[in-house]
Coordinates of C-alpha atoms in Angstrom, one line a residue:
X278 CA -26.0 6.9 10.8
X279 CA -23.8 8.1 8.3
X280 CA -23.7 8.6 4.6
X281 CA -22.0 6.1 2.6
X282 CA -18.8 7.4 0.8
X283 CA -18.4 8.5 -2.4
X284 CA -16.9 4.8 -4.0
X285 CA -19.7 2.8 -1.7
X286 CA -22.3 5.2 -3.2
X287 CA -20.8 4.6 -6.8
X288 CA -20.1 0.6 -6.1
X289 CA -23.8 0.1 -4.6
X290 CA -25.8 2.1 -7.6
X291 CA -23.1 0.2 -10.2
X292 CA -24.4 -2.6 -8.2
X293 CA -28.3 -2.1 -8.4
X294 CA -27.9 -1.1 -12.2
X295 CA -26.9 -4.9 -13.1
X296 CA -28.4 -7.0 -10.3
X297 CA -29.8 -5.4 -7.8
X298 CA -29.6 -4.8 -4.6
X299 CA -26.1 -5.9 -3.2
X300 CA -26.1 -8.4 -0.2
X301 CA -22.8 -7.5 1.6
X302 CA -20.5 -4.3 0.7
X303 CA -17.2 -3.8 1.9
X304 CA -14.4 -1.4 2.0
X305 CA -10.7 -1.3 2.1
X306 CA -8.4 1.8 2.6
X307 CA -5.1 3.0 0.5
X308 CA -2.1 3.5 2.2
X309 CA 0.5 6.0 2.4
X310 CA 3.8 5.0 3.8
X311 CA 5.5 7.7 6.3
X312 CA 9.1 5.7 6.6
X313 CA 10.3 1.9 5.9
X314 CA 10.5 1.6 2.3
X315 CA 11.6 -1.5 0.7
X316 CA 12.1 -3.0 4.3
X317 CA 8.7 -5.2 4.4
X318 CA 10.2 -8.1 2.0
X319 CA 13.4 -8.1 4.1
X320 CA 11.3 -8.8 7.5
X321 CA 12.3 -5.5 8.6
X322 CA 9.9 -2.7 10.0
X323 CA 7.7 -0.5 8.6
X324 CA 5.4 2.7 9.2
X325 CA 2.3 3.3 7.3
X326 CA -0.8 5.1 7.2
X327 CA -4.4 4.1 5.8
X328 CA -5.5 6.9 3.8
X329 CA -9.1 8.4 3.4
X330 CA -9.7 6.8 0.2
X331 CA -11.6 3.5 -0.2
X332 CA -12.2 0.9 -2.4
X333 CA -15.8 -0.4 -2.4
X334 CA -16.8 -3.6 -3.2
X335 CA -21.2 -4.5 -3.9
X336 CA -21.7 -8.1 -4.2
X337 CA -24.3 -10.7 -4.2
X338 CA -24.6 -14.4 -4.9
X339 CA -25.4 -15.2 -8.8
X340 CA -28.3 -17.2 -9.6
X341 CA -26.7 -20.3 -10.9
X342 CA -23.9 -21.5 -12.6
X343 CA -19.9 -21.9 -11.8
X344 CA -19.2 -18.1 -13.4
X345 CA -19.2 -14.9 -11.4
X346 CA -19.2 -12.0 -12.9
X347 CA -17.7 -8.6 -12.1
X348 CA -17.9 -4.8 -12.9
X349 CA -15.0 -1.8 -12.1
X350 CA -16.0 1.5 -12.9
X351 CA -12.4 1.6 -14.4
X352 CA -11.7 -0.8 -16.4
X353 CA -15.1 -2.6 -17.5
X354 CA -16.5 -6.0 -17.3
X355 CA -14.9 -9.6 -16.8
X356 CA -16.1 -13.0 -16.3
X357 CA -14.3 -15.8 -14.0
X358 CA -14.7 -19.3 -14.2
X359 CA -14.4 -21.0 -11.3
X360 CA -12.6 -24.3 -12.8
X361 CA -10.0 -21.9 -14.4
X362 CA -6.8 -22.7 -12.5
X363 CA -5.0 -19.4 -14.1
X364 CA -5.5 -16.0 -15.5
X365 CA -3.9 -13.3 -18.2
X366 CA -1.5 -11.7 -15.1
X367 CA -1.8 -8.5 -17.2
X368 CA -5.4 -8.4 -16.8
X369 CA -7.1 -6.0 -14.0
X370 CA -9.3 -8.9 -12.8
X371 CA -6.2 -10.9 -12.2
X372 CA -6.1 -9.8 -8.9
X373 CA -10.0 -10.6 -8.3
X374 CA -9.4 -13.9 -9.3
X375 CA -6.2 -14.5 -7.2
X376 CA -8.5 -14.0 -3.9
X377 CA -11.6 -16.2 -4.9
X378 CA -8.7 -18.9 -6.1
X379 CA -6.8 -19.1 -3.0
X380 CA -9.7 -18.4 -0.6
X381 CA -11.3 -21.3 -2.2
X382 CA -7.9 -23.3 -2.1
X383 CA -8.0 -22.6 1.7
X384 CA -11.8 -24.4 1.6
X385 CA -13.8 -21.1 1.6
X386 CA -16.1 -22.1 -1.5
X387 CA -18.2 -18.9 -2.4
X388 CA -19.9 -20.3 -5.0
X389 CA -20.6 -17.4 -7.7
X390 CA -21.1 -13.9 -7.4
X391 CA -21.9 -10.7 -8.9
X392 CA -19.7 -7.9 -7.8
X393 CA -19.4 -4.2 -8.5
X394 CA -16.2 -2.1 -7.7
X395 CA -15.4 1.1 -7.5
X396 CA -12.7 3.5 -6.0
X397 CA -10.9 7.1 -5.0
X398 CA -7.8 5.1 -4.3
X399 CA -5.8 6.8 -7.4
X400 CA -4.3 4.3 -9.5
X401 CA -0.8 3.3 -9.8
X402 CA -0.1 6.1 -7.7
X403 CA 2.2 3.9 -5.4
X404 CA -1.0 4.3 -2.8
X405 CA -2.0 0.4 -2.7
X406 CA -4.7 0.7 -5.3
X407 CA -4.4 -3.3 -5.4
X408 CA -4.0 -3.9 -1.9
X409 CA -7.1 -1.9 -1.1
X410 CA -9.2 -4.1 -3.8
X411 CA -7.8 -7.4 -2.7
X412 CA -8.5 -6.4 0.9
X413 CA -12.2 -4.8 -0.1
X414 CA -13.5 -8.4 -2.1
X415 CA -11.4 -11.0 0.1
X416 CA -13.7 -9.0 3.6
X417 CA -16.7 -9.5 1.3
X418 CA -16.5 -12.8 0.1
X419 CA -15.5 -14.0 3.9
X420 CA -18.7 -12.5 5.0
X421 CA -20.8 -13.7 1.9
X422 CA -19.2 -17.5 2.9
X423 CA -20.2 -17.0 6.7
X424 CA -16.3 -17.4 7.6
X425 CA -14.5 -15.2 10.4
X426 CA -12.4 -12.4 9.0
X427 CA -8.6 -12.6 10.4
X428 CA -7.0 -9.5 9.4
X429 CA -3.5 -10.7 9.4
X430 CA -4.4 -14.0 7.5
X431 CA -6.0 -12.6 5.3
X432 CA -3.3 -9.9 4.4
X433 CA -1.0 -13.0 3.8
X434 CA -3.9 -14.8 1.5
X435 CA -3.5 -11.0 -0.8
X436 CA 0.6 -10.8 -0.7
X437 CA 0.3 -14.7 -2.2
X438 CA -2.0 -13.4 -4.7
X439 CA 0.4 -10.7 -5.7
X440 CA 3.4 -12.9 -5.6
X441 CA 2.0 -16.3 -6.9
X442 CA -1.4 -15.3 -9.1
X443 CA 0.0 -11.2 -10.0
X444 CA 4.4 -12.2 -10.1
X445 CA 4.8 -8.8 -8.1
X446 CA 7.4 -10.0 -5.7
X447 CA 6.0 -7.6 -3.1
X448 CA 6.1 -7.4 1.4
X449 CA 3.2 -7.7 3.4
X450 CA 2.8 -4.1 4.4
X451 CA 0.5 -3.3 1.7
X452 CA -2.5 -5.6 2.6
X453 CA -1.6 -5.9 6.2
X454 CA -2.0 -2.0 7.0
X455 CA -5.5 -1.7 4.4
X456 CA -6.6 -4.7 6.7
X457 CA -5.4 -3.8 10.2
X458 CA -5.5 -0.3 10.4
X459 CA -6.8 1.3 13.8
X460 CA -8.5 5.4 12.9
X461 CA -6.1 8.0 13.9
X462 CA -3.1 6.2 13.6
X463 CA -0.8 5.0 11.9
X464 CA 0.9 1.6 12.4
X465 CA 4.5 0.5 13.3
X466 CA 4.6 -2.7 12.1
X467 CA 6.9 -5.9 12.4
X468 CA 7.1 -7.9 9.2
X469 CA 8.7 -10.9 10.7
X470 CA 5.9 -11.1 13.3
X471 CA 3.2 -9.0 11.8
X472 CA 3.0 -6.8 15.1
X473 CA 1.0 -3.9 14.6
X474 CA 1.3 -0.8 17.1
X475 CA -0.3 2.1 16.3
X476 CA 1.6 5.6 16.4
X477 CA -0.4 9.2 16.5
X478 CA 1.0 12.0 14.1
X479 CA 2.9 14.8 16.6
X480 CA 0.6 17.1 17.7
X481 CA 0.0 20.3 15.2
X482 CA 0.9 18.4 12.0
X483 CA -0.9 16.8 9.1
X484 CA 0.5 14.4 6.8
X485 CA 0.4 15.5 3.1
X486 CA 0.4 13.4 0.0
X487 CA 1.7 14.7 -3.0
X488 CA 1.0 13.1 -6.3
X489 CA 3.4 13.9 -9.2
X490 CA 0.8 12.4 -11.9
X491 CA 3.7 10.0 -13.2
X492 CA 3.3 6.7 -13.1
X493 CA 5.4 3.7 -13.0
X494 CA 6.0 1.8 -16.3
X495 CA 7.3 -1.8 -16.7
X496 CA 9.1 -1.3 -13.4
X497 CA 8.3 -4.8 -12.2
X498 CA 11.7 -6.3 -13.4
X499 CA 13.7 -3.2 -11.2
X500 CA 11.2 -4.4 -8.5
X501 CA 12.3 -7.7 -8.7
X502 CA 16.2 -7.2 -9.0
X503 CA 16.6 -5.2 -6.0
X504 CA 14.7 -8.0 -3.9
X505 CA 17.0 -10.4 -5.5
X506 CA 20.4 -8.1 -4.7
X507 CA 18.8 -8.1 -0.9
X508 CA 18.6 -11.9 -0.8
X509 CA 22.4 -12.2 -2.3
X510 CA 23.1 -9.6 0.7
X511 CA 21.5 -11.8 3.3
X512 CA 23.2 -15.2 1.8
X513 CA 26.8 -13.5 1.9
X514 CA 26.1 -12.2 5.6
X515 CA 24.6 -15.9 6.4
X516 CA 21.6 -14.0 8.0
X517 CA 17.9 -15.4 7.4
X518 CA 17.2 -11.7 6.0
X519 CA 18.6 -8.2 5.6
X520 CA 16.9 -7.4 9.5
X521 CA 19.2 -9.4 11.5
X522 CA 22.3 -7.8 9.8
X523 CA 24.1 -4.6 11.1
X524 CA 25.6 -1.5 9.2
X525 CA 29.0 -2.3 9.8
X526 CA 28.3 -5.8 8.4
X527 CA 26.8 -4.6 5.3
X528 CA 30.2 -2.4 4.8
X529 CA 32.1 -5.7 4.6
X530 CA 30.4 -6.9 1.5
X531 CA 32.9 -7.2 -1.3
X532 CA 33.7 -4.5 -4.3
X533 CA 31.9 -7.4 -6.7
X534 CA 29.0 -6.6 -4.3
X535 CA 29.0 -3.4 -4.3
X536 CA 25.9 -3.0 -6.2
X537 CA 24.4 -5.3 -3.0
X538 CA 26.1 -3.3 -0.3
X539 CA 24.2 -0.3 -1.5
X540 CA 20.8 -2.0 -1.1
X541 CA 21.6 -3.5 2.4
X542 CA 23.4 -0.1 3.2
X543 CA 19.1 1.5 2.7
X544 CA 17.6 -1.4 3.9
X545 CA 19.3 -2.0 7.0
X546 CA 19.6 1.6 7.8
X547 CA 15.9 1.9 7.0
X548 CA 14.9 -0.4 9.5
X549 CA 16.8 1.9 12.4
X550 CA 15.7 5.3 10.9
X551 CA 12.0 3.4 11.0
X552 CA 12.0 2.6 14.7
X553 CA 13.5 6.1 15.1
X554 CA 10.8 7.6 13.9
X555 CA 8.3 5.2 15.8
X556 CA 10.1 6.8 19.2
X557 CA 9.8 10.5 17.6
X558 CA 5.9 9.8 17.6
X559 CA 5.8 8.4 20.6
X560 CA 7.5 11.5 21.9
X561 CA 5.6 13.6 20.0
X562 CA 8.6 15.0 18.3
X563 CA 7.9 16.5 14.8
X564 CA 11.3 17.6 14.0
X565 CA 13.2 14.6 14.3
X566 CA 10.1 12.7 12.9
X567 CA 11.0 14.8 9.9
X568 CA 14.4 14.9 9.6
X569 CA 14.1 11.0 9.8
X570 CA 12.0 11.2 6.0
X571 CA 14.7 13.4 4.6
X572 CA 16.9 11.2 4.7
X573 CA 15.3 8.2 4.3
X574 CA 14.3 9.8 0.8
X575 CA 18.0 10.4 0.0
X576 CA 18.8 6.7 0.8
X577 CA 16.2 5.7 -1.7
X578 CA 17.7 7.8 -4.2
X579 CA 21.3 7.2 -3.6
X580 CA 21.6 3.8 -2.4
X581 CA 18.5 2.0 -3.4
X582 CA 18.2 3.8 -6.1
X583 CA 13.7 3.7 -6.8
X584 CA 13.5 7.6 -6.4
X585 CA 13.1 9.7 -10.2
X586 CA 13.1 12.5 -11.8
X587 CA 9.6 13.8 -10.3
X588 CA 9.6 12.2 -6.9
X589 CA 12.7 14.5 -6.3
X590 CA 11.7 17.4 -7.4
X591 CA 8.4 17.7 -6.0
X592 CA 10.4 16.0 -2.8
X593 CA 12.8 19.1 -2.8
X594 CA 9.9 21.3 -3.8
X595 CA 8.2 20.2 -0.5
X596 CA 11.3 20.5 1.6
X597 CA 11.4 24.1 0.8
X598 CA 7.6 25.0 1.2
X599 CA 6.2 26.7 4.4
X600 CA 5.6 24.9 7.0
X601 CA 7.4 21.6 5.8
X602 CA 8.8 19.3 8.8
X603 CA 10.3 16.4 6.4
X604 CA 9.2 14.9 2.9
X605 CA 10.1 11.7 1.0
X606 CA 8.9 9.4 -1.4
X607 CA 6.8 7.0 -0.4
X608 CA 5.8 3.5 -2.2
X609 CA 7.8 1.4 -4.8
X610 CA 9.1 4.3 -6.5
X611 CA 10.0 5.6 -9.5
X612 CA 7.0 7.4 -10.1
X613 CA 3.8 8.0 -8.9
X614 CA 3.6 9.9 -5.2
X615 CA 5.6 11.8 -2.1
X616 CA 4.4 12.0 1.6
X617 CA 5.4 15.1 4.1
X618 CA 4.6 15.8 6.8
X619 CA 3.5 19.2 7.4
X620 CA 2.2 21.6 10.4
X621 CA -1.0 21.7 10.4
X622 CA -1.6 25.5 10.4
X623 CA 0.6 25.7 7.2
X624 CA -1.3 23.0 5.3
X625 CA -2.9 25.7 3.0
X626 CA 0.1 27.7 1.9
X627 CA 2.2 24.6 2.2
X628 CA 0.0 23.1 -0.8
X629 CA -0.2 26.3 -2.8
X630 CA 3.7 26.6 -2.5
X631 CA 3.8 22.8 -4.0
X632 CA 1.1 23.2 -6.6
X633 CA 3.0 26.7 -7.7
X634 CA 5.9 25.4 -7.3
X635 CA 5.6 22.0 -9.6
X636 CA 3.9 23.4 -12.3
X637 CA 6.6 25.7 -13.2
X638 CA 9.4 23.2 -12.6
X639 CA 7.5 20.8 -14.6
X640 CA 4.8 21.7 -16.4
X641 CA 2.7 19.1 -14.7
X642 CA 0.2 19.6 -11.7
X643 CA 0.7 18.1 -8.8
X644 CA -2.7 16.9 -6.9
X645 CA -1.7 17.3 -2.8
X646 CA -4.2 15.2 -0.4
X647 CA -4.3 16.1 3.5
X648 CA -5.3 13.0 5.0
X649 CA -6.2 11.7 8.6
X650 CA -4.8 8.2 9.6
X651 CA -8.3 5.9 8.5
X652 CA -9.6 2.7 9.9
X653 CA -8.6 -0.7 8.1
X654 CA -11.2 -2.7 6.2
X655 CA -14.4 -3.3 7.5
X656 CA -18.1 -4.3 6.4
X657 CA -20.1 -1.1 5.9
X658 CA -23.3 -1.7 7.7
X659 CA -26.7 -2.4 5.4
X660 CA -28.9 0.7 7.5
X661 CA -25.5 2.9 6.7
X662 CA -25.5 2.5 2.6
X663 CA -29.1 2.6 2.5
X664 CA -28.9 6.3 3.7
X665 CA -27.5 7.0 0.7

């Protein structure tokens, strides 16, 4: 038996303070993405990892009544009605209503329900923080309902609630690898078909993530437009998506594309460094596995253009600190955090060198997280949280 983690130990007691004891608790895992940014939406491939750091979700059936009541440790209290056909999309519990809606649109009536939540998943670090909580409360509202939990469909039942109940026109690799994950690995997946593979980090190394402490503002809309400008891409080429197209294709688009060709030109190249790098594991080869995120970070920059001021310099920072095999960006962009992958007898000075480094390039401190590849989403058993 073992301990219950630090958010299951928070979510349970927030739990027990309103209602008492919880009847199911669940958890969900962040994500960091190695390679395959921005690919997901265009049916391409990507490569992520679930990270050590959970969201917890404590829940139990309310007493009576149609209104279910829930509590973050974040960002307070909120009430759902379940008549209500819509919610505030600017409100945190937006994305708690978006899975009881659908789930119950799909037949799975919960009734209502109490629920506590609480999480180490940093927020609107570009580490899933919303994936992880729609993956955490749709695992424990399946179980409350007595319904079999289908990793995959379920992922799909959270991208619809960011797309349709959220409007963040977002992939599936978010909730797919916080559901699916296998511990130790981390996953190359097919979008089109949702194939999940898992891929072991090259012997010796660790995988570092490196939070700048910015965070993404009002982004959404630049979200938006380069999924659009990949979808004129796709309709000029007269492919389904950016995945079936080829580079020398993509270099045919028109000068009044040009804004289009660069997109393509990351996504479609993406998509080959991705599989690249799937191989590299496979072979256990660090260096090209590396050299692979290098450049996919300067493609972000240059040609899909999410990177920023602080994802490159703590991205250039990394590149020149000891024992560095590759770094890039990781997640939407713009802000928020950096992955590299590191050996893993240089982790320490690798992450003083950053810290050091950062600071006096921008006054800011950079938080750096070694992390193993975690499991995906799972119930965590009653004996197990009672030990805490």
């Amino acid at each position: 038996m073992t301990n219950p983690t630090p958010a299951a130990q928070r979510a349970i007691a927030l739990h027990r303070e309103s209602w008492g004891e919880p009847a199911v608790v669940s958890r969900a895992p962040g994500r960091v993405n190695l390679i395959g940014e921005h690919t997901d939406y265009n049916d391409g491939y990507v490569l992520p990892m679930a990270i050590e750091f959970d969201t917890v979700v404590a829940l139990s059936p309310a007493r009576s009544g149609r209104r279910s009541t829930v509590i973050s440790e974040i960002f307070g209290k909120a009430t759902l009605d379940s008549k209500r056909e819509s919610i505030d999309t600017t409100h945190w519990a937006s994305y708690v209503f978006g899975v009881s809606h659908l789930l119950d649109g799909h037949g799975i009536s919960t009734g209502s329900w109490n629920c506590s939540i609480a999480t180490d998943v940093p927020i609107g670090a570009s580490l899933s923080s919303s994936a992880a909580l729609e993956i955490a409360l749709a695992r424990a509202l399946l179980r409350l309902a007595g319904e079999s939990w289908e990793p995959a469909e379920t992922a799909q039942l959270c991208q619809r609630v960011e797309n349709e109940v959220v409007g963040m026109p977002c992939g599936i690799m978010d909730p797919l690898i916080s559901a699916c994950a296998i511990a130790d690995h981390a996953s190359l997946i097919d979008c089109r078909l949702l194939d999940v593979r898992p891929r072991r980090l090259p012997d010796g190394t660790v995988m570092a993530i490196l939070d700048t402490t910015t965070r993404r503002e009002l982004v959404d809309s630049a979200y938006a437009d380069r999924r659009s400008a990949c979808a004129r891409a796709a309709n000029w080429l007269e492919v389904s998506a950016l995945r079936d197209a080829q580079l020398d294709e993509i270099e045919r688009l028109p000068e009044e594309l040009a804004t289009e060709r660069r997109r393509a030109r990351h996504v479609v190249a993406e998509n080959e460094r991705t599989l690249e790098a799937a191989q590299a594991m496979e072979e256990n080869d660090a260096e090209v596995l590396g050299s692979l995120m290098n450049a996919s970070h300067v493609s972000l920059r240059d040609d899909y253009e999410v990177s920023g001021p602080a994802l490159d310099a703590i991205v250039e920072i990394a590149q020149a600190s000891p024992g560095c095999i590759g770094a890039r960006m990781t997640g939407g962009g713009f802000a928020g955090c950096a992955v590299a992958l590191v050996t893993a007898d240089a982790a320490g000075a690798f992450t003083n060198a950053v810290q050091e480094s950062y600071r006096a390039t921008s006054g800011l401190d950079a938080s750096v997280w070694l992390s193993r590849p975690a499991a995906g989403a799972s119930i965590i058993d009653r004996a197990e949280w009672h030990a805490g």
